[in-house]
Short mmCIF file of C-alpha atoms in Angstrom, two decimals:
data_model
loop_
_atom_site.label_atom_id
_atom_site.label_comp_id
_atom_site.label_asym_id
_atom_site.label_seq_id
_atom_site.Cartn_x
_atom_site.Cartn_y
_atom_site.Cartn_z
CA UNK A 164 79.93 171.41 43.71
CA UNK A 165 78.01 173.17 40.95
CA UNK A 166 79.67 175.69 38.71
CA UNK A 167 78.00 178.73 37.17
CA UNK A 168 77.46 179.27 33.48
CA UNK A 169 75.17 178.08 30.74
CA UNK A 170 72.52 175.54 31.68
CA UNK A 171 73.47 172.21 30.06
CA UNK A 172 71.15 169.84 28.25
CA UNK A 173 69.82 166.65 29.83
CA UNK A 174 72.04 163.59 30.22
CA UNK A 175 70.56 160.25 29.10
CA UNK A 176 69.26 158.19 32.02
CA UNK A 177 70.95 154.87 32.83
CA UNK A 178 69.67 151.84 34.76
CA UNK A 179 72.07 152.56 37.62
CA UNK A 180 71.29 156.20 38.33
CA UNK A 181 68.71 157.39 40.85
CA UNK A 182 66.87 160.29 39.13
CA UNK A 183 65.69 162.97 41.52
CA UNK A 184 62.19 162.67 40.03
CA UNK A 185 62.00 159.01 41.04
CA UNK A 186 62.97 159.78 44.61
CA UNK A 187 60.55 162.69 44.79
CA UNK A 188 57.63 160.60 43.48
CA UNK A 189 58.29 157.71 45.87
CA UNK A 190 58.72 159.99 48.88
CA UNK A 191 55.51 161.83 47.98
CA UNK A 192 53.43 158.66 47.74
CA UNK A 193 55.18 156.75 50.54
CA UNK A 194 56.44 159.34 53.07
CA UNK A 195 56.85 156.76 55.85
CA UNK A 196 58.89 154.26 53.81
CA UNK A 197 62.52 153.73 54.93
CA UNK A 198 64.86 156.09 53.07
CA UNK A 199 67.28 153.36 52.05
CA UNK A 200 64.46 151.23 50.67
CA UNK A 201 63.01 154.13 48.67
CA UNK A 202 66.45 154.86 47.22
CA UNK A 203 66.87 151.28 46.03
CA UNK A 204 63.56 151.28 44.19
CA UNK A 205 64.19 154.74 42.73
CA UNK A 206 67.54 153.52 41.42
CA UNK A 207 66.12 150.36 39.89
CA UNK A 208 63.95 152.14 37.31
CA UNK A 209 64.40 154.98 34.82
CA UNK A 210 61.12 156.85 35.28
CA UNK A 211 58.90 157.82 38.25
CA UNK A 212 56.01 155.81 36.76
CA UNK A 213 58.09 152.63 36.59
CA UNK A 214 59.61 153.20 40.05
CA UNK A 215 56.16 153.65 41.60
CA UNK A 216 54.83 150.55 39.85
CA UNK A 217 57.80 148.50 41.05
CA UNK A 218 57.34 149.62 44.65
CA UNK A 219 53.58 149.01 44.56
CA UNK A 220 54.19 145.48 43.30
CA UNK A 221 56.72 144.98 46.08
CA UNK A 222 54.30 146.12 48.79
CA UNK A 223 51.59 143.88 47.34
CA UNK A 224 54.01 140.93 47.35
CA UNK A 225 55.03 141.68 50.96
CA UNK A 226 51.40 141.66 52.03
CA UNK A 227 50.77 138.29 50.42
CA UNK A 228 53.30 135.75 49.14
CA UNK A 229 56.25 137.74 50.49
CA UNK A 230 54.97 138.13 54.04
CA UNK A 231 57.54 136.73 56.51
CA UNK A 232 55.14 134.12 57.88
CA UNK A 233 54.19 132.95 54.37
CA UNK A 234 57.83 132.70 53.33
CA UNK A 235 58.70 130.68 56.42
CA UNK A 236 55.79 128.35 55.81
CA UNK A 237 56.69 127.80 52.17
CA UNK A 238 60.41 127.34 52.95
CA UNK A 239 59.73 124.69 55.62
CA UNK A 240 60.40 121.66 53.34
CA UNK A 241 63.85 123.02 52.45
CA UNK A 242 64.67 123.87 56.06
CA UNK A 243 63.70 120.36 57.13
CA UNK A 244 64.98 118.24 54.27
CA UNK A 245 67.80 120.28 52.69
CA UNK A 246 68.97 122.74 55.37
CA UNK A 247 72.43 123.15 53.84
CA UNK A 248 71.29 123.88 50.30
CA UNK A 249 71.56 127.63 50.96
CA UNK A 250 73.34 128.95 54.05
CA UNK A 251 74.67 132.23 55.37
CA UNK A 252 78.39 132.78 55.63
CA UNK A 253 80.37 135.74 56.93
CA UNK A 254 80.77 139.24 55.55
CA UNK A 255 83.29 140.53 53.08
CA UNK A 256 85.66 143.38 53.83
CA UNK A 257 83.18 145.85 52.33
CA UNK A 258 80.37 144.49 54.51
CA UNK A 259 78.52 142.35 51.97
CA UNK A 260 76.82 139.22 53.26
CA UNK A 261 77.98 135.93 51.75
CA UNK A 262 75.32 133.34 50.85
CA UNK A 263 76.51 129.88 49.79
CA UNK A 264 74.30 127.77 47.51
CA UNK A 265 75.44 124.17 47.01
CA UNK A 266 73.67 123.17 43.83
CA UNK A 267 74.27 119.44 44.18
CA UNK A 268 72.08 119.42 47.32
CA UNK A 269 69.06 120.37 45.18
CA UNK A 270 66.28 117.79 45.34
CA UNK A 271 63.62 117.53 42.68
CA UNK A 272 61.29 116.13 45.37
CA UNK A 273 60.95 119.63 46.85
CA UNK A 274 58.97 122.29 45.03
CA UNK A 275 61.10 124.98 43.39
CA UNK A 276 59.09 127.71 45.11
CA UNK A 277 60.19 126.33 48.48
CA UNK A 278 63.80 126.93 47.48
CA UNK A 279 62.98 130.45 46.32
CA UNK A 280 61.21 131.12 49.63
CA UNK A 281 64.25 129.90 51.55
CA UNK A 282 66.47 132.32 49.65
CA UNK A 283 64.07 135.14 50.56
CA UNK A 284 64.07 134.07 54.23
CA UNK A 285 67.87 134.19 54.32
CA UNK A 286 67.98 137.58 52.62
CA UNK A 287 65.39 139.00 55.00
CA UNK A 288 67.50 137.87 57.95
CA UNK A 289 70.48 139.96 56.94
CA UNK A 290 69.12 142.74 54.69
CA UNK A 291 67.27 145.26 56.81
CA UNK A 292 64.96 147.72 55.09
CA UNK A 293 66.87 150.75 56.35
CA UNK A 294 70.32 149.47 55.38
CA UNK A 295 72.18 149.44 52.08
CA UNK A 296 73.90 146.09 52.67
CA UNK A 297 74.24 143.77 49.69
CA UNK A 298 74.87 140.07 49.22
CA UNK A 299 77.45 137.99 47.39
CA UNK A 300 75.98 134.67 46.26
CA UNK A 301 78.40 131.78 45.79
CA UNK A 302 76.94 128.95 43.71
CA UNK A 303 79.12 125.86 44.23
CA UNK A 304 78.25 123.33 41.52
CA UNK A 305 80.48 120.51 42.77
CA UNK A 306 78.93 117.26 43.84
CA UNK A 307 79.46 115.78 47.28
CA UNK A 308 79.44 112.50 49.18
CA UNK A 309 77.23 111.60 52.11
CA UNK A 310 73.79 112.58 53.43
CA UNK A 311 72.15 115.61 51.88
CA UNK A 312 73.80 115.30 48.48
CA UNK A 313 71.55 114.43 45.54
CA UNK A 314 74.07 115.16 42.79
CA UNK A 315 71.45 115.77 40.13
CA UNK A 316 72.57 117.14 36.76
CA UNK A 317 72.71 120.93 36.57
CA UNK A 318 69.61 120.97 34.36
CA UNK A 319 67.52 119.67 37.27
CA UNK A 320 67.87 122.97 39.16
CA UNK A 321 67.00 125.18 36.17
CA UNK A 322 63.34 125.63 37.26
CA UNK A 323 64.57 127.00 40.59
CA UNK A 324 67.03 129.42 38.99
CA UNK A 325 64.38 130.64 36.55
CA UNK A 326 61.93 131.29 39.38
CA UNK A 327 64.64 133.05 41.39
CA UNK A 328 65.66 135.19 38.42
CA UNK A 329 62.07 136.35 37.93
CA UNK A 330 61.64 137.41 41.57
CA UNK A 331 64.86 138.69 43.16
CA UNK A 332 65.68 141.62 40.81
CA UNK A 333 62.24 143.18 41.35
CA UNK A 334 61.58 142.34 45.01
CA UNK A 335 65.16 142.93 46.18
CA UNK A 336 66.49 145.63 43.82
CA UNK A 337 70.03 146.90 44.35
CA UNK A 338 70.73 144.13 46.87
CA UNK A 339 72.98 141.91 44.77
CA UNK A 340 76.68 142.64 44.62
CA UNK A 341 77.54 139.62 42.47
CA UNK A 342 76.85 135.95 41.83
CA UNK A 343 79.89 133.70 41.42
CA UNK A 344 79.20 130.30 39.83
CA UNK A 345 82.01 127.74 40.20
CA UNK A 346 83.38 125.44 38.96
CA UNK A 347 81.41 125.28 35.75
CA UNK A 348 82.23 122.72 33.01
CA UNK A 349 82.18 123.97 29.45
CA UNK A 350 78.96 122.19 28.51
CA UNK A 351 77.04 124.02 31.28
CA UNK A 352 77.75 127.53 30.01
CA UNK A 353 74.60 127.27 27.88
CA UNK A 354 72.54 126.97 31.07
CA UNK A 355 74.09 130.14 32.45
CA UNK A 356 73.29 131.94 29.21
CA UNK A 357 69.67 130.84 29.55
CA UNK A 358 69.47 132.32 33.06
CA UNK A 359 71.21 135.52 31.96
CA UNK A 360 68.73 135.97 29.13
CA UNK A 361 65.97 136.42 31.73
CA UNK A 362 67.78 139.20 33.58
CA UNK A 363 68.15 142.93 33.04
CA UNK A 364 71.58 144.12 31.80
CA UNK A 365 72.68 145.37 35.24
CA UNK A 366 71.95 142.08 37.01
CA UNK A 367 73.33 140.08 34.11
CA UNK A 368 76.69 141.84 34.45
CA UNK A 369 76.91 140.75 38.09
CA UNK A 370 77.06 137.04 37.22
CA UNK A 371 80.64 135.75 37.19
CA UNK A 372 81.55 132.26 36.01
CA UNK A 373 84.64 130.26 36.97
CA UNK A 374 85.26 127.27 34.74
CA UNK A 375 86.39 123.95 36.15
CA UNK A 376 85.55 120.39 37.17
CA UNK A 377 82.23 119.96 39.00
CA UNK A 378 82.65 116.28 39.87
CA UNK A 379 82.15 114.92 43.38
CA UNK A 380 84.49 116.52 45.91
CA UNK A 381 86.54 118.17 43.15
CA UNK A 382 89.05 120.76 44.43
CA UNK A 383 87.92 124.36 44.72
CA UNK A 384 89.18 126.39 41.73
CA UNK A 385 91.99 128.78 42.58
CA UNK A 386 90.28 131.52 40.55
CA UNK A 387 87.83 131.95 43.43
CA UNK A 388 90.68 133.54 45.42
CA UNK A 389 90.69 136.46 42.98
CA UNK A 390 87.43 137.72 44.55
CA UNK A 391 89.08 138.48 47.91
CA UNK A 392 87.16 135.74 49.72
CA UNK A 393 88.49 134.03 52.84
CA UNK A 394 87.61 130.82 54.65
CA UNK A 395 85.93 132.65 57.53
CA UNK A 396 83.36 134.01 55.04
CA UNK A 397 82.33 130.47 54.05
CA UNK A 398 79.72 128.63 56.18
CA UNK A 399 81.48 126.36 58.68
CA UNK A 400 80.18 123.10 57.20
CA UNK A 401 81.64 123.93 53.76
CA UNK A 402 85.05 125.29 54.72
CA UNK A 403 86.82 121.99 54.15
CA UNK A 404 85.70 122.25 50.51
CA UNK A 405 87.24 125.73 50.22
CA UNK A 406 90.69 125.18 51.70
CA UNK A 407 92.26 126.97 48.74
CA UNK A 408 91.00 130.28 50.17
CA UNK A 409 93.23 132.18 52.62
CA UNK A 410 92.27 131.61 56.26
CA UNK A 411 91.88 135.37 56.83
CA UNK A 412 92.41 138.65 54.91
CA UNK A 413 95.88 139.21 56.40
CA UNK A 414 97.30 136.18 54.57
CA UNK A 415 98.47 136.38 50.94
CA UNK A 416 96.57 134.72 48.14
CA UNK A 417 97.98 131.38 46.98
CA UNK A 418 100.46 131.37 44.08
CA UNK A 419 98.73 131.12 40.73
CA UNK A 420 95.73 133.25 41.70
CA UNK A 421 94.65 135.05 38.51
CA UNK A 422 94.59 138.82 38.53
CA UNK A 423 91.17 140.40 38.49
CA UNK A 424 90.26 143.91 37.45
CA UNK A 425 90.78 146.14 40.50
CA UNK A 426 87.83 147.64 42.32
CA UNK A 427 87.20 151.19 41.21
CA UNK A 428 86.40 152.07 44.81
CA UNK A 429 90.14 152.20 45.46
CA UNK A 430 90.72 155.10 43.08
CA UNK A 431 90.73 158.71 44.27
CA UNK A 432 87.62 160.77 43.81
CA UNK A 433 87.68 163.58 41.24
CA UNK A 434 84.71 165.95 41.10
CA UNK A 435 83.56 166.63 37.55
CA UNK A 436 80.32 168.62 37.14
CA UNK A 437 78.16 166.80 34.62
CA UNK A 438 75.67 167.99 32.05
CA UNK A 439 72.83 167.14 34.45
CA UNK A 440 71.54 170.49 35.71
CA UNK A 441 70.26 169.05 38.99
CA UNK A 442 72.77 166.45 40.11
CA UNK A 443 76.54 166.68 40.07
CA UNK A 444 78.62 163.50 40.09
CA UNK A 445 81.75 162.38 41.87
CA UNK A 446 83.63 160.51 39.18
CA UNK A 447 86.06 157.75 40.12
CA UNK A 448 88.53 157.57 37.27
CA UNK A 449 90.04 154.23 36.28
CA UNK A 450 92.69 155.36 33.85
CA UNK A 451 94.95 152.26 34.23
CA UNK A 452 92.17 149.97 32.99
CA UNK A 453 90.30 152.42 30.73
CA UNK A 454 87.03 151.25 32.25
CA UNK A 455 83.79 153.27 32.12
CA UNK A 456 83.30 156.02 34.63
CA UNK A 457 81.69 155.12 37.92
CA UNK A 458 79.47 157.93 39.13
CA UNK A 459 78.49 158.50 42.74
CA UNK A 460 75.26 160.47 42.63
CA UNK A 461 74.29 163.00 45.27
CA UNK A 462 72.08 160.28 46.72
CA UNK A 463 75.12 158.13 47.44
CA UNK A 464 74.33 155.50 44.82
CA UNK A 465 77.08 154.27 42.51
CA UNK A 466 76.23 154.12 38.82
CA UNK A 467 78.22 152.55 36.02
CA UNK A 468 77.59 154.39 32.78
CA UNK A 469 79.05 154.24 29.30
CA UNK A 470 80.18 157.86 29.44
CA UNK A 471 79.83 161.08 31.39
CA UNK A 472 79.34 164.31 29.48
CA UNK A 473 81.28 166.95 31.42
CA UNK A 474 79.97 170.46 31.68
CA UNK A 475 83.37 171.67 30.58
CA UNK A 476 85.20 169.17 28.37
CA UNK A 477 88.39 171.24 28.67
CA UNK A 478 88.60 170.70 32.43
CA UNK A 479 91.90 169.18 33.51
CA UNK A 480 90.10 166.38 35.34
CA UNK A 481 88.56 165.18 32.08
#
């Protein structure tokens, strides 16, 4: 895709690009590592030094606290006493795995690290090292009636969310598609801000909040339908609490569903050579919404950046 001419200057790195130097360094030091795994860690950092450090920390964690047997052992209290706190659902149309977290099932009698371990166990079940699959985490804050519901205030689960926020971005980089928290009363937005403050800008942008009533057995907010979710993607035990969702993708969304910004994946690809001398970019233009460019690097990774500096600003595509 490259065009001849003057060699351009360097383009500023962004958190969502996968610099060739990062990939080269990781492949040199870890030639037997799965390609998809190496790509994720290369994408998660700006420099080879930081990418190598991140991957070393990951391997160290996997050999100790993050070993499958250790995670299973630590998650045992949750699996035995709160098995429906976090459960696997179906897959979205783009292949992402849905994970449902029912916050009102959180018990302060179980150590927060046991809950974190259970989340890791679930992710390891569906996220293979050599795949690029991601997850969509649904955090249902509504209370419930019957066994298994503790209905503690949202502040009770903050230690768990802090521990999760400090682990997942580094040990499972580029695995999160989005987190949808619903329904969230106005007073609880401060708690979400506290969690966001502990995250990097890329992960922070993936947290979506739907406001609403979180009382016991409150109806599911219709705004959840805007994320193209269906009942068959919700774990079976929780489907009765999500009846607002269409039964399957072929059915229309219910009246009153708010419009959400369209996915940029639906727009046609326009090749625009960038100012990066080594890597060209396939730019998906979103002219109707005037959103930032989304760049598909040669590695296949998608990167949202503030701007793309074309090699030829007079090109018709620009």
